[in-house]
mmCIF file of the C-alpha atoms, coordinates in Angstrom:
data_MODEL
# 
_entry.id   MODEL 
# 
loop_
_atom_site.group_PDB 
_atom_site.id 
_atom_site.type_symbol 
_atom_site.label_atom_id 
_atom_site.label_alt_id 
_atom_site.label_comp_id 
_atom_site.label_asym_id 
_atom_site.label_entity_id 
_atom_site.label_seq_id 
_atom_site.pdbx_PDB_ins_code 
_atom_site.Cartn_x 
_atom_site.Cartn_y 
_atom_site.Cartn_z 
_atom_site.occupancy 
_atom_site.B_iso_or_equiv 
_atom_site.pdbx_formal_charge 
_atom_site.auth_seq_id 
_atom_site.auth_comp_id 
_atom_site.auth_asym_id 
_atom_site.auth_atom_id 
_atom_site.pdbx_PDB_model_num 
ATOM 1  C CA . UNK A 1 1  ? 0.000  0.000  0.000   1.00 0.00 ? 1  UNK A CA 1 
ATOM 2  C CA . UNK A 1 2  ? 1.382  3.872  -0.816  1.00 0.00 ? 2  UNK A CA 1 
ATOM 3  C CA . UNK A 1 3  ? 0.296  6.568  0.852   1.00 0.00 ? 3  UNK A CA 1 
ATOM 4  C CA . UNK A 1 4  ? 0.601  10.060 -0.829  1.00 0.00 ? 4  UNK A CA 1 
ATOM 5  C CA . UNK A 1 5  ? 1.077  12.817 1.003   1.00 0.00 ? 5  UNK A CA 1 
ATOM 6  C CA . UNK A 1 6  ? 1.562  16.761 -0.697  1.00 0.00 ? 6  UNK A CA 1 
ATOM 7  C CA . UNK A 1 7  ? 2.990  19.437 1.427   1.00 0.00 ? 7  UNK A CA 1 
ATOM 8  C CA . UNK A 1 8  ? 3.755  22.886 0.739   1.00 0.00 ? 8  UNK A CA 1 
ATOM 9  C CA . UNK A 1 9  ? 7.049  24.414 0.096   1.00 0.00 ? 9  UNK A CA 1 
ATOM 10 C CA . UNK A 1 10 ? 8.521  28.038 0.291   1.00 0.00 ? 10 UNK A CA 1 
ATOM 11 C CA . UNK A 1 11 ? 11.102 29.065 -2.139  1.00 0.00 ? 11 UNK A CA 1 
ATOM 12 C CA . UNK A 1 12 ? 11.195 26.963 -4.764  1.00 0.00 ? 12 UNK A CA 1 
ATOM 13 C CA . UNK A 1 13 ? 11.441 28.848 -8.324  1.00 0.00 ? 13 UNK A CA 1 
ATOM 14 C CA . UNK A 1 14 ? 13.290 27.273 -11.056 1.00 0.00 ? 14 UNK A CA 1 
ATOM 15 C CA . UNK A 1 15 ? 13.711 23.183 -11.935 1.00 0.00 ? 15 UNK A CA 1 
ATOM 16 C CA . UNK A 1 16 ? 16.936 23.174 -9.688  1.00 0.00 ? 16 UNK A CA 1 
ATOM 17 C CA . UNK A 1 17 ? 14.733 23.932 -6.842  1.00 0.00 ? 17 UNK A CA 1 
ATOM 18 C CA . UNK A 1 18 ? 12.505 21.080 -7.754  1.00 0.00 ? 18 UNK A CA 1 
ATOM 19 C CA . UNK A 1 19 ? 15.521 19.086 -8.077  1.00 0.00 ? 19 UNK A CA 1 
ATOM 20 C CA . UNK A 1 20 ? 17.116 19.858 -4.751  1.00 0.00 ? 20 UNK A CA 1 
ATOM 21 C CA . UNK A 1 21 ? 13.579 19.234 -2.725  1.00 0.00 ? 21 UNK A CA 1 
ATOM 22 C CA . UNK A 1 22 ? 13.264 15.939 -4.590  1.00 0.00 ? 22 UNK A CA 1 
ATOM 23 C CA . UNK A 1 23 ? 16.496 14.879 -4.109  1.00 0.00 ? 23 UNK A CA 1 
ATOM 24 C CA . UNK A 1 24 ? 16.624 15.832 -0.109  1.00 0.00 ? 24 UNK A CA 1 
ATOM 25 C CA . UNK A 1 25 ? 13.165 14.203 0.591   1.00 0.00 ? 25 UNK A CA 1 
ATOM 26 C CA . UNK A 1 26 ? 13.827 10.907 -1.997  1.00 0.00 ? 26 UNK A CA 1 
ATOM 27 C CA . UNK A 1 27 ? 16.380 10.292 0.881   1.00 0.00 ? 27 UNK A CA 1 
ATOM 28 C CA . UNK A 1 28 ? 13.861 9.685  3.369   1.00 0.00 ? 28 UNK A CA 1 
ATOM 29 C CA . UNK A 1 29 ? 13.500 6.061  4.085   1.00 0.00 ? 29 UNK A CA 1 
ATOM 30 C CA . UNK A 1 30 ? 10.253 4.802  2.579   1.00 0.00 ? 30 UNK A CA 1 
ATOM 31 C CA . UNK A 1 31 ? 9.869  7.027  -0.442  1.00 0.00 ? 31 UNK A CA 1 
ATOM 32 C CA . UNK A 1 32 ? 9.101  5.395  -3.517  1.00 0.00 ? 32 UNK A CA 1 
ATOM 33 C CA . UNK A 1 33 ? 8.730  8.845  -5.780  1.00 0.00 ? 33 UNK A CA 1 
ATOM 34 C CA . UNK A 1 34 ? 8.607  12.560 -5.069  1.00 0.00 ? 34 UNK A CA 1 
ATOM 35 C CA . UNK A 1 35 ? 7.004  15.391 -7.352  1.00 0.00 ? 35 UNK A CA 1 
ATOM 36 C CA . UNK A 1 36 ? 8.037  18.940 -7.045  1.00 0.00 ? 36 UNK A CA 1 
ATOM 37 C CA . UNK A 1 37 ? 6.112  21.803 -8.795  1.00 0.00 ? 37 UNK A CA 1 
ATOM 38 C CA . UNK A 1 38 ? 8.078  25.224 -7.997  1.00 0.00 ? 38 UNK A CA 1 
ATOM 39 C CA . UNK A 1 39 ? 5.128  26.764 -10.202 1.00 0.00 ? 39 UNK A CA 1 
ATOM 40 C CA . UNK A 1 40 ? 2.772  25.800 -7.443  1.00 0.00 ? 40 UNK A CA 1 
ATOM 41 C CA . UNK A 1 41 ? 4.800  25.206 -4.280  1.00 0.00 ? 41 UNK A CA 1 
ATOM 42 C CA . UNK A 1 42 ? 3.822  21.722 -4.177  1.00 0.00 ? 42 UNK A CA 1 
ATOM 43 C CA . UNK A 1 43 ? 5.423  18.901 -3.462  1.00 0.00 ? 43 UNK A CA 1 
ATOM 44 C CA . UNK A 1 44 ? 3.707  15.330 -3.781  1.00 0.00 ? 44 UNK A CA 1 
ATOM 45 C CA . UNK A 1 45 ? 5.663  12.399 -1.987  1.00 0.00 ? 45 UNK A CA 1 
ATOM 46 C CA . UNK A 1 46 ? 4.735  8.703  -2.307  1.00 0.00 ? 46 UNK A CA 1 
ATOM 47 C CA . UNK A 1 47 ? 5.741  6.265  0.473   1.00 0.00 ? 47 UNK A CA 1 
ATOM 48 C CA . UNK A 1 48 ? 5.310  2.793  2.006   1.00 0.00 ? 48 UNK A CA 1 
ATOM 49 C CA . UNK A 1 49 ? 4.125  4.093  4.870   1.00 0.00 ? 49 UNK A CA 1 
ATOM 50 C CA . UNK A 1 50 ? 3.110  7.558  6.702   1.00 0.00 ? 50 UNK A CA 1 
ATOM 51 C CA . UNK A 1 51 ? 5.827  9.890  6.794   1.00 0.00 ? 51 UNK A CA 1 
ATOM 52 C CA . UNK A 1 52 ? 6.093  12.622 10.020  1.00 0.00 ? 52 UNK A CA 1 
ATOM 53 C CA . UNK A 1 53 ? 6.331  16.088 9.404   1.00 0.00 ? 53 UNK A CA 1 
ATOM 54 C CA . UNK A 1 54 ? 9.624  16.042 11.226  1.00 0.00 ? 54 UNK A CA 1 
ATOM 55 C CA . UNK A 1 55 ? 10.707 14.286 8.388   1.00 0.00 ? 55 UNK A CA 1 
ATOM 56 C CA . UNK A 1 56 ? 10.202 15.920 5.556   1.00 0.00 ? 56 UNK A CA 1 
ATOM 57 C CA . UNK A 1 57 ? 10.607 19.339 7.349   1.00 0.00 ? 57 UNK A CA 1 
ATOM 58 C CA . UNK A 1 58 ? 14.155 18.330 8.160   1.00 0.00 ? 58 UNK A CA 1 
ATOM 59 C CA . UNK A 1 59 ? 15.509 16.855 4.205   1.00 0.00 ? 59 UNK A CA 1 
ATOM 60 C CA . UNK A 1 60 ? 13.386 20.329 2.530   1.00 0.00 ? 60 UNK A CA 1 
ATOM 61 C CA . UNK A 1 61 ? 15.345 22.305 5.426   1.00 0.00 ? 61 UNK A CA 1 
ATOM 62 C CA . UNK A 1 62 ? 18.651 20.386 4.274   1.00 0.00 ? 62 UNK A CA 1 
ATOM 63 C CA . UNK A 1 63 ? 17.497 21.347 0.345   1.00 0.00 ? 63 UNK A CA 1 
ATOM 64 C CA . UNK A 1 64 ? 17.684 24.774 1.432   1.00 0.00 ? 64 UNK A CA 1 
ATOM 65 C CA . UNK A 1 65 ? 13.759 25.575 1.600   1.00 0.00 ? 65 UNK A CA 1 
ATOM 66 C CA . UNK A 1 66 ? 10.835 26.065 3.746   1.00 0.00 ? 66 UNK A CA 1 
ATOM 67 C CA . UNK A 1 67 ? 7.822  23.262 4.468   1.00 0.00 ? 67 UNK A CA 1 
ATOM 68 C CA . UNK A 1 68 ? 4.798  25.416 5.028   1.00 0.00 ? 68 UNK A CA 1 
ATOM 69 C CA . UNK A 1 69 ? 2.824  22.289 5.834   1.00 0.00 ? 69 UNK A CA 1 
ATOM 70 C CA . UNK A 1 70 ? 0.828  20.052 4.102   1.00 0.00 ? 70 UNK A CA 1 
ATOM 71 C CA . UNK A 1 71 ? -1.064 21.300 1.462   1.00 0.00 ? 71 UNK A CA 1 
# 
């Protein structure tokens, strides 16, 4: 089973910035794929399992941007 989470991002402008979020949050453990739309701010994850804030806040943090929350 997947569960599909999107969240809200701050920052993100350009495809690098899409990049960078997806990259960061890929690396949590139980992420099977990761969408980033800087157009929009949103960023859809896919995991195994429920993912905590905490989480993701800390690997967009690490990309360089801001989780708002989820959207």
């Amino acid at each position: 089973m997947t569960t599909e989470t999107v969240y809200e991002v701050k920052g993100m402008t350009c495809g690098h910035c899409e990049g960078a979020v997806s990259e960061e949050v890929s690396g949590i453990e139980g992420v099977t794929s990761v969408k980033a739309e800087a157009a929009t701010g949103r960023v859809t994850v896919a995991s195994a399992a429920p993912l905590t804030d905490e989480a993701v806040r800390a690997a967009v943090d690490e990309a360089g941007y801001e989780l708002v929350g989820r959207a």
